[in-house]
Amino acid sequence: MEKLQAVQRVQWMNVCLGDHECDLCSEAEAPEGNGEIRIPGEVGVPYAAPFLIAHYITVHGYRPPQVFIDAVLAVDLDAWAATRWPDVPFPWVPENAERLLE
């Protein structure tokens, strides 16, 4: 969980204008999320998860697939924290991909 939460502090994408509340919590206690995180797996394999994944794991007992867990554990946080998204090197993004920046 510590590594996943650290990843969430330095990388997120597909942030939406609105928020999504956890459908499993009561309305008064439901946390909100508005994006995704992407975790690189094997070359050519990205994993996507809602930003609320840490909440789903800790509060609702969700267990992601082992390949996702392994991919999170393999993230080099020092490299990610030093560069921040969108400059984090993702091996499956083609070199000629056009990036939309703010």
PDB file of C-alpha atoms in Angstrom:
ATOM      1  CA  MET A   1       0.000   0.000   0.000  1.00  0.00           C
ATOM      2  CA  GLU A   2       2.806   2.427   0.789  1.00  0.00           C
ATOM      3  CA  LYS A   3       4.290   2.024  -2.685  1.00  0.00           C
ATOM      4  CA  LEU A   4       0.893   2.378  -4.387  1.00  0.00           C
ATOM      5  CA  GLN A   5       0.130   5.539  -2.435  1.00  0.00           C
ATOM      6  CA  ALA A   6       3.580   6.915  -3.272  1.00  0.00           C
ATOM      7  CA  VAL A   7       2.894   6.258  -6.972  1.00  0.00           C
ATOM      8  CA  GLN A   8      -0.385   8.138  -6.636  1.00  0.00           C
ATOM      9  CA  ARG A   9       1.436  11.189  -5.306  1.00  0.00           C
ATOM     10  CA  VAL A  10       3.600  11.502  -8.428  1.00  0.00           C
ATOM     11  CA  GLN A  11       1.524  10.105 -11.299  1.00  0.00           C
ATOM     12  CA  TRP A  12      -2.069  10.318 -12.424  1.00  0.00           C
ATOM     13  CA  MET A  13      -3.834  10.731 -15.725  1.00  0.00           C
ATOM     14  CA  ASN A  14      -7.210  10.996 -17.420  1.00  0.00           C
ATOM     15  CA  VAL A  15      -8.254  13.450 -14.742  1.00  0.00           C
ATOM     16  CA  CYS A  16     -11.890  14.389 -15.252  1.00  0.00           C
ATOM     17  CA  LEU A  17     -13.683  17.625 -14.525  1.00  0.00           C
ATOM     18  CA  GLY A  18     -16.144  15.896 -12.213  1.00  0.00           C
ATOM     19  CA  ASP A  19     -15.583  13.557  -9.297  1.00  0.00           C
ATOM     20  CA  HIS A  20     -16.621   9.962  -8.822  1.00  0.00           C
ATOM     21  CA  GLU A  21     -17.709   8.940  -5.342  1.00  0.00           C
ATOM     22  CA  CYS A  22     -17.122   5.435  -4.048  1.00  0.00           C
ATOM     23  CA  ASP A  23     -20.325   3.529  -4.754  1.00  0.00           C
ATOM     24  CA  LEU A  24     -19.655   1.125  -1.882  1.00  0.00           C
ATOM     25  CA  CYS A  25     -19.560   3.743   0.889  1.00  0.00           C
ATOM     26  CA  SER A  26     -22.441   5.686   2.351  1.00  0.00           C
ATOM     27  CA  GLU A  27     -22.944   8.991   0.569  1.00  0.00           C
ATOM     28  CA  ALA A  28     -21.821  10.967   3.624  1.00  0.00           C
ATOM     29  CA  GLU A  29     -18.525   9.057   3.924  1.00  0.00           C
ATOM     30  CA  ALA A  30     -17.711   8.327   0.278  1.00  0.00           C
ATOM     31  CA  PRO A  31     -14.310   9.591  -0.864  1.00  0.00           C
ATOM     32  CA  GLU A  32     -14.046  11.131  -4.297  1.00  0.00           C
ATOM     33  CA  GLY A  33     -11.665  10.432  -7.130  1.00  0.00           C
ATOM     34  CA  ASN A  34     -11.364  11.910 -10.583  1.00  0.00           C
ATOM     35  CA  GLY A  35      -8.695  10.092 -12.534  1.00  0.00           C
ATOM     36  CA  GLU A  36      -6.548   7.050 -13.058  1.00  0.00           C
ATOM     37  CA  ILE A  37      -3.048   5.858 -12.437  1.00  0.00           C
ATOM     38  CA  ARG A  38      -1.063   3.880 -14.993  1.00  0.00           C
ATOM     39  CA  ILE A  39       1.501   1.314 -14.020  1.00  0.00           C
ATOM     40  CA  PRO A  40       3.928  -0.143 -16.563  1.00  0.00           C
ATOM     41  CA  GLY A  41       4.043  -3.926 -16.648  1.00  0.00           C
ATOM     42  CA  GLU A  42       6.006  -5.983 -19.120  1.00  0.00           C
ATOM     43  CA  VAL A  43       7.085  -4.093 -22.225  1.00  0.00           C
ATOM     44  CA  GLY A  44       3.905  -3.216 -24.102  1.00  0.00           C
ATOM     45  CA  VAL A  45       1.591  -3.923 -21.137  1.00  0.00           C
ATOM     46  CA  PRO A  46       0.156  -0.967 -19.210  1.00  0.00           C
ATOM     47  CA  TYR A  47      -2.119  -1.356 -16.202  1.00  0.00           C
ATOM     48  CA  ALA A  48      -4.785   1.249 -15.457  1.00  0.00           C
ATOM     49  CA  ALA A  49      -6.597   1.694 -12.172  1.00  0.00           C
ATOM     50  CA  PRO A  50      -8.994   4.287 -10.798  1.00  0.00           C
ATOM     51  CA  PHE A  51      -7.399   6.782  -8.469  1.00  0.00           C
ATOM     52  CA  LEU A  52      -9.578   5.383  -5.675  1.00  0.00           C
ATOM     53  CA  ILE A  53      -7.845   1.999  -5.880  1.00  0.00           C
ATOM     54  CA  ALA A  54      -6.020   2.529  -2.572  1.00  0.00           C
ATOM     55  CA  HIS A  55      -9.393   3.208  -0.923  1.00  0.00           C
ATOM     56  CA  TYR A  56     -10.931   0.089  -2.489  1.00  0.00           C
ATOM     57  CA  ILE A  57      -8.025  -2.011  -1.194  1.00  0.00           C
ATOM     58  CA  THR A  58      -7.831  -0.635   2.347  1.00  0.00           C
ATOM     59  CA  VAL A  59     -11.511  -0.083   3.081  1.00  0.00           C
ATOM     60  CA  HIS A  60     -13.311  -2.656   0.940  1.00  0.00           C
ATOM     61  CA  GLY A  61     -10.763  -5.481   0.840  1.00  0.00           C
ATOM     62  CA  TYR A  62     -10.218  -5.432  -2.928  1.00  0.00           C
ATOM     63  CA  ARG A  63      -7.127  -7.351  -4.042  1.00  0.00           C
ATOM     64  CA  PRO A  64      -5.776  -6.390  -7.456  1.00  0.00           C
ATOM     65  CA  PRO A  65      -4.358  -9.118  -9.695  1.00  0.00           C
ATOM     66  CA  GLN A  66      -0.878 -10.248  -8.670  1.00  0.00           C
ATOM     67  CA  VAL A  67       0.623  -8.933 -11.929  1.00  0.00           C
ATOM     68  CA  PHE A  68      -0.607  -5.432 -11.011  1.00  0.00           C
ATOM     69  CA  ILE A  69       0.825  -5.736  -7.501  1.00  0.00           C
ATOM     70  CA  ASP A  70       4.157  -6.924  -8.912  1.00  0.00           C
ATOM     71  CA  ALA A  71       4.187  -4.025 -11.391  1.00  0.00           C
ATOM     72  CA  VAL A  72       3.536  -1.490  -8.609  1.00  0.00           C
ATOM     73  CA  LEU A  73       6.347  -2.969  -6.535  1.00  0.00           C
ATOM     74  CA  ALA A  74       8.697  -2.692  -9.540  1.00  0.00           C
ATOM     75  CA  VAL A  75       8.139   1.059 -10.026  1.00  0.00           C
ATOM     76  CA  ASP A  76      11.280   3.139  -9.505  1.00  0.00           C
ATOM     77  CA  LEU A  77       9.801   5.846  -7.285  1.00  0.00           C
ATOM     78  CA  ASP A  78      12.990   7.910  -7.229  1.00  0.00           C
ATOM     79  CA  ALA A  79      12.906   8.237 -11.021  1.00  0.00           C
ATOM     80  CA  TRP A  80       9.196   8.993 -11.045  1.00  0.00           C
ATOM     81  CA  ALA A  81       9.361  11.594  -8.274  1.00  0.00           C
ATOM     82  CA  ALA A  82      12.290  13.307  -9.978  1.00  0.00           C
ATOM     83  CA  THR A  83      10.574  13.660 -13.354  1.00  0.00           C
ATOM     84  CA  ARG A  84       6.809  13.652 -12.629  1.00  0.00           C
ATOM     85  CA  TRP A  85       4.162  12.791 -15.204  1.00  0.00           C
ATOM     86  CA  PRO A  86       3.997  13.184 -18.212  1.00  0.00           C
ATOM     87  CA  ASP A  87       7.756  12.764 -18.537  1.00  0.00           C
ATOM     88  CA  VAL A  88       7.877   9.425 -16.714  1.00  0.00           C
ATOM     89  CA  PRO A  89       9.263   6.934 -19.236  1.00  0.00           C
ATOM     90  CA  PHE A  90       6.571   4.479 -20.256  1.00  0.00           C
ATOM     91  CA  PRO A  91       7.965   1.865 -22.648  1.00  0.00           C
ATOM     92  CA  TRP A  92       4.704   1.345 -24.518  1.00  0.00           C
ATOM     93  CA  VAL A  93       4.257   4.983 -25.587  1.00  0.00           C
ATOM     94  CA  PRO A  94       5.592   5.346 -29.138  1.00  0.00           C
ATOM     95  CA  GLU A  95       8.384   7.889 -29.560  1.00  0.00           C
ATOM     96  CA  ASN A  96       6.303   9.824 -32.098  1.00  0.00           C
ATOM     97  CA  ALA A  97       3.232  10.057 -29.840  1.00  0.00           C
ATOM     98  CA  GLU A  98       1.816  13.554 -29.516  1.00  0.00           C
ATOM     99  CA  ARG A  99       1.377  14.663 -25.907  1.00  0.00           C
ATOM    100  CA  LEU A 100      -1.230  17.200 -24.922  1.00  0.00           C
ATOM    101  CA  LEU A 101       0.146  19.480 -22.239  1.00  0.00           C
ATOM    102  CA  GLU A 102      -1.591  22.182 -20.253  1.00  0.00           C
TER     103      GLU A 102
END
